[in-house]
Amino acid sequence: MIPRTLFDPEHEAFRNTTRRFLAEQCMPFHAQWEEDHQVPREVWKKAGELGLLNATTPEAFGGLGLDRRFSLIVGEEVTRVSANGLIGFGVHDIVAGYLINFGTEAQKHKWLPKMATGEAIAAVAMTEPGTGSDLQGVKTRATLVGDHYIINGSKTFISNGTHCDLVVVVAKTGNTGKGAQDISLIIVEADRPGLSKSTPLRKVGLHAQDTTMLFFEDLRVPKENVVGGVAGQGFFQLMKELAWERLGIAGNSIAGARAVLEHTLEYTRGRSVFGKPIFDFQNSRFKLADMKINIEVGQNYVDRCMALCLEHKLTPQASAAAKLWCSDLYSKVVDECVQLHGGNGYMLEYPVARHYLDHRVLRIAGGANDIMKELVGRTL
Ligand SMILES: Cc1cc2nc3c(=O)[nH]c(=O)nc-3n(C[C@H](O)[C@H](O)[C@H](O)COP(=O)(O)OP(=O)(O)OC[C@H]3O[C@@H](n4cnc5c(N)ncnc54)[C@H](O)[C@@H]3O)c2cc1C
């Protein structure tokens, strides 16, 4: 209803490239990837060749040096077609953000060029079996012994867990008892002795997404592996980048909701009950109109947040509100749309059913929506 004004022609060209990549190189094989609970590594390399991984990485580090609207586009397109095996591209992009914004020159040179080509795959490990929302309560500890940290602990629900070549691990390095100041982000190379990975976790949806547990047992890394080189900055680094992660989730949610609505418009126009298309019942039209209005409102909020993000003015509260509202909306839309499809909406051959399975995580990951209310509540 209101045209998006966020993008320039080069963004639209990039969107078309992303769409073509998904349609030709991913979706024909996605069912197999769902069986395998992961996508082949070559897919990452193909995405890297097209510039879809870490578009924002500066050219000096092998990237395209583009703005974050390009990353937003990849997430939107992946969600639009439920290419759930590629949700990990977003996590990879988030790790690049940590390195670009906080990494030392050596860390940037070592990882960013390989990450941009898909040769190295990145994961971030915050959540533990005992704690997720309360990040300051992590138990994974990194103890400085001479020039090395010795890491012990375990992490769960880690996206890109099987394939990852580097993991940014949230660990306690301090003993001040002040929570945030004791936390560091540490880069762990996946081939170090002492790191083991579970088999892929069986999930409600996102069946092609590679999600595992990670275990660290007396794993040694040089102290230079602390992101930014200075211990005790981890919590603040996380909080800064989480605003972007949450905006990405909001953008994906609106793109997913929009796709589900489009599928449902087509379906309800094509299927007749009691002598007329489902679309022609006022009940259906009112529901669909409601969805359309909410999607447009959400899109405008997301695009405004994205504009603020480009100006480095996006607040954590604004992005928390976007994440909360848009992922809740996606849930409402997908639930209504399954209903409008009737029994077919429960069948996986219909896109709406795939969205039904895949969308649910968005209200949990990146910070549970209840936590988003806490963040906004603190500003009242
Ligand atoms: C598919 C998938 C992929 C993921 N990928 C990653 C990844 O790559 N890296 C990573 O580190 N993590 C990842 N996660 C983990 C995700 O970020 C956490 O699940 C999330 O932060 C919530 O933590 P938790 O599961 O420990 O829930 P808990 O912290 O146990 O919270 C459970 C529930 O309690 C309620 N709650 C908690 N705290 C409060 C509060 N203060 N006020 C009110 N209610 C509250 C909320 O309803 C919340 O949903 C992933 C999760 C999934 C499912």
Tab-separated table of C-alpha atoms and ligand atoms in Angstrom:
chain	number	residue	atom	x	y	z
A	1	MET	CA	0.000	0.000	0.000
A	2	ILE	CA	2.845	2.363	0.881
A	3	PRO	CA	5.846	1.741	-1.400
A	4	ARG	CA	9.101	1.049	0.421
A	5	THR	CA	11.548	3.888	-0.076
A	6	LEU	CA	14.427	2.314	1.818
A	7	PHE	CA	16.190	0.856	-1.188
A	8	ASP	CA	18.145	2.087	-4.198
A	9	PRO	CA	18.287	0.326	-7.601
A	10	GLU	CA	21.463	-1.523	-6.577
A	11	HIS	CA	19.629	-3.016	-3.593
A	12	GLU	CA	16.868	-4.247	-5.881
A	13	ALA	CA	19.460	-5.795	-8.222
A	14	PHE	CA	21.001	-7.536	-5.207
A	15	ARG	CA	17.536	-8.761	-4.179
A	16	ASN	CA	17.053	-10.254	-7.648
A	17	THR	CA	20.438	-12.005	-7.415
A	18	THR	CA	19.469	-13.413	-4.013
A	19	ARG	CA	16.076	-14.547	-5.308
A	20	ARG	CA	17.643	-16.273	-8.307
A	21	PHE	CA	20.248	-17.995	-6.134
A	22	LEU	CA	17.514	-19.311	-3.828
A	23	ALA	CA	15.224	-20.403	-6.661
A	24	GLU	CA	17.890	-22.100	-8.785
A	25	GLN	CA	20.587	-23.274	-6.397
A	26	CYS	CA	18.753	-23.910	-3.142
A	27	MET	CA	15.041	-24.668	-3.225
A	28	PRO	CA	15.283	-27.622	-5.677
A	29	PHE	CA	17.573	-29.347	-3.141
A	30	HIS	CA	16.095	-28.098	0.100
A	31	ALA	CA	14.055	-31.232	0.878
A	32	GLN	CA	17.267	-33.268	0.906
A	33	TRP	CA	18.963	-30.700	3.141
A	34	GLU	CA	16.049	-31.030	5.555
A	35	GLU	CA	16.689	-34.790	5.676
A	36	ASP	CA	20.383	-34.079	6.332
A	37	HIS	CA	19.670	-31.326	8.933
A	38	GLN	CA	22.264	-29.132	7.211
A	39	VAL	CA	23.172	-27.638	3.848
A	40	PRO	CA	26.345	-28.667	1.997
A	41	ARG	CA	29.345	-26.403	2.466
A	42	GLU	CA	29.499	-25.738	-1.294
A	43	VAL	CA	26.263	-23.761	-0.971
A	44	TRP	CA	28.052	-21.347	1.352
A	45	LYS	CA	30.816	-20.950	-1.227
A	46	LYS	CA	28.301	-20.278	-4.018
A	47	ALA	CA	26.623	-17.661	-1.833
A	48	GLY	CA	30.048	-16.162	-1.131
A	49	GLU	CA	30.818	-15.928	-4.857
A	50	LEU	CA	27.629	-13.902	-5.335
A	51	GLY	CA	28.492	-11.565	-2.457
A	52	LEU	CA	25.579	-12.738	-0.314
A	53	LEU	CA	27.729	-13.486	2.727
A	54	ASN	CA	28.921	-10.501	4.709
A	55	ALA	CA	28.126	-7.919	2.057
A	56	THR	CA	28.974	-5.321	4.688
A	57	THR	CA	32.549	-6.542	5.162
A	58	PRO	CA	34.906	-3.759	4.037
A	59	GLU	CA	36.680	-4.286	0.725
A	60	ALA	CA	40.026	-4.253	2.546
A	61	PHE	CA	38.927	-7.516	4.171
A	62	GLY	CA	37.548	-9.205	1.065
A	63	GLY	CA	33.959	-8.003	1.290
A	64	LEU	CA	31.873	-5.664	-0.829
A	65	GLY	CA	31.845	-2.816	1.689
A	66	LEU	CA	28.084	-2.372	1.363
A	67	ASP	CA	25.547	-1.171	3.915
A	68	ARG	CA	23.315	-3.265	6.155
A	69	ARG	CA	20.307	-2.982	3.876
A	70	PHE	CA	22.001	-5.694	1.804
A	71	SER	CA	22.106	-8.035	4.793
A	72	LEU	CA	18.464	-7.227	5.515
A	73	ILE	CA	17.571	-8.225	1.950
A	74	VAL	CA	19.254	-11.645	2.255
A	75	GLY	CA	17.301	-12.377	5.457
A	76	GLU	CA	14.019	-11.215	3.922
A	77	GLU	CA	14.452	-13.364	0.829
A	78	VAL	CA	15.532	-16.461	2.757
A	79	THR	CA	12.489	-16.171	5.040
A	80	ARG	CA	10.132	-15.417	2.170
A	81	VAL	CA	10.719	-18.841	0.623
A	82	SER	CA	11.333	-20.717	3.917
A	83	ALA	CA	14.893	-21.572	2.881
A	84	ASN	CA	15.440	-22.449	6.514
A	85	GLY	CA	18.805	-24.118	5.901
A	86	LEU	CA	20.223	-20.701	5.147
A	87	ILE	CA	19.062	-18.948	8.298
A	88	GLY	CA	22.650	-19.470	9.452
A	89	PHE	CA	23.768	-16.823	6.934
A	90	GLY	CA	22.321	-14.289	9.384
A	91	VAL	CA	24.367	-15.670	12.279
A	92	HIS	CA	27.480	-15.611	10.094
A	93	ASP	CA	26.745	-11.962	9.309
A	94	ILE	CA	26.347	-11.186	13.015
A	95	VAL	CA	29.778	-12.668	13.769
A	96	ALA	CA	31.240	-10.560	10.960
A	97	GLY	CA	29.694	-7.544	12.698
A	98	TYR	CA	31.534	-8.390	15.943
A	99	LEU	CA	34.818	-8.616	14.075
A	100	ILE	CA	34.294	-5.543	11.888
A	101	ASN	CA	33.210	-3.357	14.802
A	102	PHE	CA	35.293	-4.691	17.673
A	103	GLY	CA	37.957	-7.080	16.307
A	104	THR	CA	41.685	-6.424	16.260
A	105	GLU	CA	43.350	-5.903	12.869
A	106	ALA	CA	44.834	-9.404	13.113
A	107	GLN	CA	41.406	-10.941	13.816
A	108	LYS	CA	39.862	-9.074	10.894
A	109	HIS	CA	42.616	-10.133	8.499
A	110	LYS	CA	42.498	-13.731	9.633
A	111	TRP	CA	38.734	-14.306	9.425
A	112	LEU	CA	36.805	-11.735	7.420
A	113	PRO	CA	38.172	-12.584	3.932
A	114	LYS	CA	37.481	-16.297	4.401
A	115	MET	CA	34.058	-15.583	5.852
A	116	ALA	CA	33.118	-13.402	2.890
A	117	THR	CA	33.869	-16.239	0.449
A	118	GLY	CA	32.164	-18.910	2.552
A	119	GLU	CA	35.454	-20.722	3.042
A	120	ALA	CA	35.087	-20.187	6.802
A	121	ILE	CA	31.697	-20.503	8.496
A	122	ALA	CA	31.040	-18.674	11.759
A	123	ALA	CA	28.865	-19.369	14.788
A	124	VAL	CA	28.167	-17.493	17.993
A	125	ALA	CA	27.769	-19.445	21.225
A	126	MET	CA	25.942	-17.618	23.990
A	127	THR	CA	23.224	-19.992	25.170
A	128	GLU	CA	23.991	-22.795	27.622
A	129	PRO	CA	21.889	-25.693	28.839
A	130	GLY	CA	21.385	-23.794	32.114
A	131	THR	CA	20.981	-20.245	30.845
A	132	GLY	CA	19.867	-18.318	27.774
A	133	SER	CA	17.941	-15.163	28.598
A	134	ASP	CA	20.164	-14.390	31.571
A	135	LEU	CA	23.411	-14.031	29.641
A	136	GLN	CA	25.318	-12.765	32.648
A	137	GLY	CA	24.699	-16.146	34.246
A	138	VAL	CA	26.827	-18.111	31.751
A	139	LYS	CA	28.925	-20.815	33.382
A	140	THR	CA	31.451	-21.364	30.580
A	141	ARG	CA	34.730	-20.127	31.995
A	142	ALA	CA	37.965	-19.081	30.328
A	143	THR	CA	40.884	-19.037	32.755
A	144	LEU	CA	44.053	-17.188	31.858
A	145	VAL	CA	47.115	-19.386	32.327
A	146	GLY	CA	50.257	-17.732	30.981
A	147	ASP	CA	49.516	-16.572	27.439
A	148	HIS	CA	46.511	-18.826	26.933
A	149	TYR	CA	42.914	-19.079	28.046
A	150	ILE	CA	41.729	-22.536	29.079
A	151	ILE	CA	38.027	-22.865	28.287
A	152	ASN	CA	35.580	-25.267	29.964
A	153	GLY	CA	31.818	-25.396	29.544
A	154	SER	CA	29.048	-26.238	27.119
A	155	LYS	CA	26.724	-24.360	24.790
A	156	THR	CA	23.447	-25.363	23.210
A	157	PHE	CA	21.189	-24.494	20.261
A	158	ILE	CA	24.183	-23.224	18.278
A	159	SER	CA	23.307	-22.344	14.688
A	160	ASN	CA	25.990	-23.428	12.164
A	161	GLY	CA	27.238	-25.752	14.917
A	162	THR	CA	28.293	-28.621	12.643
A	163	HIS	CA	29.904	-26.592	9.889
A	164	CYS	CA	31.458	-23.791	11.899
A	165	ASP	CA	35.186	-23.117	11.507
A	166	LEU	CA	35.165	-20.408	14.149
A	167	VAL	CA	32.897	-19.884	17.108
A	168	VAL	CA	32.661	-16.656	19.055
A	169	VAL	CA	32.175	-18.004	22.574
A	170	VAL	CA	30.645	-16.028	25.417
A	171	ALA	CA	32.695	-16.919	28.482
A	172	LYS	CA	33.421	-15.656	31.963
A	173	THR	CA	36.987	-14.360	32.145
A	174	GLY	CA	36.679	-12.177	35.237
A	175	ASN	CA	35.890	-12.706	38.897
A	176	THR	CA	34.600	-9.295	39.938
A	177	GLY	CA	31.114	-10.705	40.554
A	178	LYS	CA	29.738	-7.728	38.606
A	179	GLY	CA	28.277	-9.885	35.832
A	180	ALA	CA	28.740	-7.872	32.665
A	181	GLN	CA	32.352	-6.901	33.369
A	182	ASP	CA	33.377	-10.533	33.787
A	183	ILE	CA	32.286	-11.558	30.303
A	184	SER	CA	34.433	-11.761	27.165
A	185	LEU	CA	33.895	-12.910	23.614
A	186	ILE	CA	36.579	-15.380	22.600
A	187	ILE	CA	37.241	-16.677	19.101
A	188	VAL	CA	37.642	-20.444	19.123
A	189	GLU	CA	38.933	-22.176	15.995
A	190	ALA	CA	36.832	-25.296	15.517
A	191	ASP	CA	39.815	-27.577	14.920
A	192	ARG	CA	41.313	-26.988	18.366
A	193	PRO	CA	41.593	-30.060	20.581
A	194	GLY	CA	39.042	-29.847	23.375
A	195	LEU	CA	36.082	-28.780	21.207
A	196	SER	CA	33.420	-31.367	20.433
A	197	LYS	CA	30.069	-31.033	18.701
A	198	SER	CA	26.809	-32.959	19.130
A	199	THR	CA	24.908	-34.370	16.181
A	200	PRO	CA	22.349	-31.888	14.795
A	201	LEU	CA	19.493	-31.248	17.240
A	202	ARG	CA	15.998	-32.365	16.149
A	203	LYS	CA	13.802	-29.301	16.002
A	204	VAL	CA	10.119	-28.415	15.519
A	205	GLY	CA	10.989	-26.514	12.323
A	206	LEU	CA	14.051	-25.140	10.508
A	207	HIS	CA	14.828	-28.738	9.618
A	208	ALA	CA	17.678	-27.925	7.248
A	209	GLN	CA	19.323	-25.572	9.726
A	210	ASP	CA	22.461	-26.954	11.326
A	211	THR	CA	21.954	-26.570	15.104
A	212	THR	CA	24.118	-28.382	17.658
A	213	MET	CA	25.513	-28.401	21.151
A	214	LEU	CA	29.186	-27.514	21.628
A	215	PHE	CA	31.402	-28.790	24.434
A	216	PHE	CA	34.693	-27.248	25.585
A	217	GLU	CA	37.038	-29.354	27.663
A	218	ASP	CA	40.337	-27.759	28.692
A	219	LEU	CA	40.406	-26.059	25.307
A	220	ARG	CA	43.417	-23.711	24.928
A	221	VAL	CA	43.368	-20.547	22.861
A	222	PRO	CA	45.966	-17.760	22.803
A	223	LYS	CA	44.864	-14.700	24.750
A	224	GLU	CA	44.940	-12.735	21.463
A	225	ASN	CA	41.710	-14.579	20.587
A	226	VAL	CA	39.657	-12.301	22.849
A	227	VAL	CA	37.559	-10.192	20.479
A	228	GLY	CA	39.138	-6.734	20.452
A	229	GLY	CA	42.084	-7.984	22.480
A	230	VAL	CA	40.798	-6.707	25.836
A	231	ALA	CA	38.945	-8.995	28.267
A	232	GLY	CA	35.746	-7.877	29.996
A	233	GLN	CA	34.183	-6.148	26.960
A	234	GLY	CA	32.033	-9.072	25.810
A	235	PHE	CA	28.708	-8.097	27.295
A	236	PHE	CA	28.896	-4.570	25.914
A	237	GLN	CA	29.939	-5.870	22.486
A	238	LEU	CA	27.000	-8.295	22.512
A	239	MET	CA	24.505	-5.618	23.498
A	240	LYS	CA	25.671	-3.320	20.700
A	241	GLU	CA	25.293	-5.958	18.003
A	242	LEU	CA	22.076	-7.446	19.398
A	243	ALA	CA	20.195	-4.341	18.247
A	244	TRP	CA	21.085	-5.226	14.667
A	245	GLU	CA	20.338	-8.947	15.167
A	246	ARG	CA	16.885	-8.099	16.486
A	247	LEU	CA	16.137	-5.709	13.657
A	248	GLY	CA	17.078	-8.515	11.252
A	249	ILE	CA	14.583	-10.822	12.969
A	250	ALA	CA	11.919	-8.133	12.690
A	251	GLY	CA	12.642	-7.724	8.966
A	252	ASN	CA	12.540	-11.479	8.398
A	253	SER	CA	9.233	-11.677	10.275
A	254	ILE	CA	7.565	-9.075	8.095
A	255	ALA	CA	8.912	-10.716	4.927
A	256	GLY	CA	7.619	-14.096	6.131
A	257	ALA	CA	4.211	-12.693	7.064
A	258	ARG	CA	3.946	-10.961	3.694
A	259	ALA	CA	4.773	-14.181	1.839
A	260	VAL	CA	2.213	-16.148	3.843
A	261	LEU	CA	-0.428	-13.520	3.134
A	262	GLU	CA	0.330	-13.638	-0.598
A	263	HIS	CA	0.038	-17.452	-0.654
A	264	THR	CA	-3.239	-17.226	1.245
A	265	LEU	CA	-4.725	-14.612	-1.057
A	266	GLU	CA	-4.022	-16.879	-3.982
A	267	TYR	CA	-5.375	-19.915	-2.184
A	268	THR	CA	-8.586	-18.322	-0.931
A	269	ARG	CA	-9.334	-16.909	-4.392
A	270	GLY	CA	-8.823	-20.299	-6.001
A	271	ARG	CA	-10.778	-22.526	-3.653
A	272	SER	CA	-14.548	-22.429	-3.441
A	273	VAL	CA	-16.717	-23.560	-0.549
A	274	PHE	CA	-20.517	-23.331	-0.370
A	275	GLY	CA	-20.533	-22.101	-3.960
A	276	LYS	CA	-18.074	-19.200	-3.728
A	277	PRO	CA	-14.353	-18.571	-3.223
A	278	ILE	CA	-13.227	-18.511	0.412
A	279	PHE	CA	-11.951	-14.996	-0.322
A	280	ASP	CA	-15.511	-13.796	-0.986
A	281	PHE	CA	-16.664	-14.381	2.592
A	282	GLN	CA	-16.518	-11.139	4.511
A	283	ASN	CA	-14.917	-12.980	7.427
A	284	SER	CA	-11.980	-13.971	5.193
A	285	ARG	CA	-11.598	-10.536	3.645
A	286	PHE	CA	-11.673	-8.802	7.026
A	287	LYS	CA	-9.019	-11.128	8.373
A	288	LEU	CA	-6.852	-10.701	5.281
A	289	ALA	CA	-7.313	-6.928	5.325
A	290	ASP	CA	-6.309	-6.848	8.992
A	291	MET	CA	-3.147	-8.786	8.181
A	292	LYS	CA	-2.329	-6.534	5.261
A	293	ILE	CA	-2.686	-3.398	7.408
A	294	ASN	CA	-0.539	-4.810	10.207
A	295	ILE	CA	2.150	-5.951	7.785
A	296	GLU	CA	2.309	-2.483	6.229
A	297	VAL	CA	2.543	-0.831	9.646
A	298	GLY	CA	5.254	-3.270	10.717
A	299	GLN	CA	7.156	-2.784	7.473
A	300	ASN	CA	7.218	0.939	7.950
A	301	TYR	CA	8.521	0.580	11.496
A	302	VAL	CA	11.227	-1.853	10.358
A	303	ASP	CA	12.274	0.413	7.500
A	304	ARG	CA	12.434	3.405	9.821
A	305	CYS	CA	14.593	1.388	12.256
A	306	MET	CA	16.813	0.352	9.335
A	307	ALA	CA	17.239	4.004	8.344
A	308	LEU	CA	18.220	4.810	11.941
A	309	CYS	CA	20.613	1.844	11.953
A	310	LEU	CA	22.372	3.282	8.883
A	311	GLU	CA	22.811	6.539	10.805
A	312	HIS	CA	24.057	4.587	13.876
A	313	LYS	CA	21.082	5.920	15.817
A	314	LEU	CA	19.059	2.728	16.334
A	315	THR	CA	18.463	2.241	20.063
A	316	PRO	CA	18.309	-1.221	21.677
A	317	GLN	CA	14.757	-0.437	22.791
A	318	ALA	CA	13.551	0.466	19.293
A	319	SER	CA	14.973	-2.728	17.858
A	320	ALA	CA	13.600	-4.795	20.771
A	321	ALA	CA	10.158	-3.347	20.040
A	322	ALA	CA	10.542	-4.203	16.348
A	323	LYS	CA	11.609	-7.770	17.116
A	324	LEU	CA	8.764	-8.295	19.559
A	325	TRP	CA	5.965	-6.765	17.529
A	326	CYS	CA	6.961	-8.169	14.132
A	327	SER	CA	7.631	-11.736	15.288
A	328	ASP	CA	4.324	-11.734	17.203
A	329	LEU	CA	2.622	-10.478	14.050
A	330	TYR	CA	4.213	-13.221	11.915
A	331	SER	CA	2.811	-15.772	14.372
A	332	LYS	CA	-0.682	-14.307	14.222
A	333	VAL	CA	-0.607	-14.096	10.427
A	334	VAL	CA	0.652	-17.619	9.914
A	335	ASP	CA	-1.884	-19.036	12.357
A	336	GLU	CA	-4.814	-17.278	10.661
A	337	CYS	CA	-3.522	-18.276	7.237
A	338	VAL	CA	-3.247	-21.954	8.162
A	339	GLN	CA	-6.882	-21.701	9.281
A	340	LEU	CA	-7.935	-20.145	5.965
A	341	HIS	CA	-6.237	-23.018	4.135
A	342	GLY	CA	-8.200	-25.615	6.136
A	343	GLY	CA	-6.644	-29.108	6.105
A	344	ASN	CA	-4.312	-28.158	3.277
A	345	GLY	CA	-2.735	-25.625	5.619
A	346	TYR	CA	-1.520	-28.538	7.710
A	347	MET	CA	0.163	-30.229	4.740
A	348	LEU	CA	3.836	-29.515	4.176
A	349	GLU	CA	3.435	-29.264	0.408
A	350	TYR	CA	1.728	-25.909	1.066
A	351	PRO	CA	4.139	-23.061	1.826
A	352	VAL	CA	1.972	-21.844	4.698
A	353	ALA	CA	2.623	-25.075	6.609
A	354	ARG	CA	6.379	-24.658	6.239
A	355	HIS	CA	6.142	-21.112	7.569
A	356	TYR	CA	4.038	-22.463	10.435
A	357	LEU	CA	6.893	-24.753	11.496
A	358	ASP	CA	9.765	-22.382	10.824
A	359	HIS	CA	8.471	-19.090	12.170
A	360	ARG	CA	7.980	-20.032	15.812
A	361	VAL	CA	11.615	-19.725	16.806
A	362	LEU	CA	11.621	-16.012	16.011
A	363	ARG	CA	9.685	-15.242	19.202
A	364	ILE	CA	12.360	-17.098	21.220
A	365	ALA	CA	15.781	-16.675	19.554
A	366	GLY	CA	17.692	-13.388	19.595
A	367	GLY	CA	16.211	-12.848	23.063
A	368	ALA	CA	12.777	-14.136	24.085
A	369	ASN	CA	9.958	-11.680	23.398
A	370	ASP	CA	9.288	-11.380	27.132
A	371	ILE	CA	12.810	-9.993	27.501
A	372	MET	CA	12.050	-7.488	24.723
A	373	LYS	CA	9.177	-6.207	26.897
A	374	GLU	CA	11.604	-5.878	29.806
A	375	LEU	CA	13.940	-3.771	27.641
A	376	VAL	CA	11.145	-1.496	26.502
A	377	GLY	CA	9.639	-1.421	30.008
A	378	ARG	CA	12.874	-0.006	31.412
A	379	THR	CA	12.450	3.103	29.254
A	380	LEU	CA	8.975	3.934	30.559
B	1	LIG	C1	16.678	-22.817	16.415
B	1	LIG	C2	17.444	-22.036	17.430
B	1	LIG	C3	18.652	-21.461	17.067
B	1	LIG	C4	19.410	-20.773	18.017
B	1	LIG	N1	20.651	-20.299	17.673
B	1	LIG	C5	21.448	-19.812	18.654
B	1	LIG	C6	22.813	-19.481	18.372
B	1	LIG	O1	23.280	-19.575	17.234
B	1	LIG	N2	23.594	-19.060	19.397
B	1	LIG	C7	23.117	-18.934	20.674
B	1	LIG	O2	23.876	-18.556	21.556
B	1	LIG	N3	21.829	-19.225	20.962
B	1	LIG	C8	20.993	-19.669	19.994
B	1	LIG	N4	19.689	-19.999	20.291
B	1	LIG	C9	19.234	-19.857	21.656
B	1	LIG	C10	18.258	-18.713	21.893
B	1	LIG	O3	18.908	-17.471	21.741
B	1	LIG	C11	17.681	-18.919	23.314
B	1	LIG	O4	16.855	-20.065	23.241
B	1	LIG	C12	16.923	-17.723	23.824
B	1	LIG	O5	17.790	-16.651	24.099
B	1	LIG	C13	16.152	-18.050	25.114
B	1	LIG	O6	16.975	-18.654	26.061
B	1	LIG	P1	16.536	-20.033	26.752
B	1	LIG	O7	16.157	-20.997	25.690
B	1	LIG	O8	17.584	-20.445	27.703
B	1	LIG	O9	15.201	-19.689	27.565
B	1	LIG	P2	15.124	-19.243	29.090
B	1	LIG	O10	16.107	-18.203	29.393
B	1	LIG	O11	15.090	-20.465	29.938
B	1	LIG	O12	13.675	-18.586	29.128
B	1	LIG	C14	12.485	-19.373	28.928
B	1	LIG	C15	11.300	-18.448	28.978
B	1	LIG	O13	11.200	-17.849	30.264
B	1	LIG	C16	10.635	-16.558	30.162
B	1	LIG	N5	11.572	-15.564	30.713
B	1	LIG	C17	12.914	-15.657	30.813
B	1	LIG	N6	13.434	-14.572	31.386
B	1	LIG	C18	12.383	-13.750	31.662
B	1	LIG	C19	12.258	-12.466	32.257
B	1	LIG	N7	13.325	-11.772	32.678
B	1	LIG	N8	11.025	-11.918	32.383
B	1	LIG	C20	9.938	-12.592	31.944
B	1	LIG	N9	9.998	-13.818	31.372
B	1	LIG	C21	11.186	-14.387	31.234
B	1	LIG	C22	10.404	-16.318	28.648
B	1	LIG	O14	9.079	-16.663	28.317
B	1	LIG	C23	11.375	-17.273	28.000
B	1	LIG	O15	10.997	-17.644	26.687
B	1	LIG	C24	18.916	-20.630	19.337
B	1	LIG	C25	17.667	-21.176	19.682
B	1	LIG	C26	16.949	-21.870	18.748
B	1	LIG	C27	15.643	-22.481	19.169
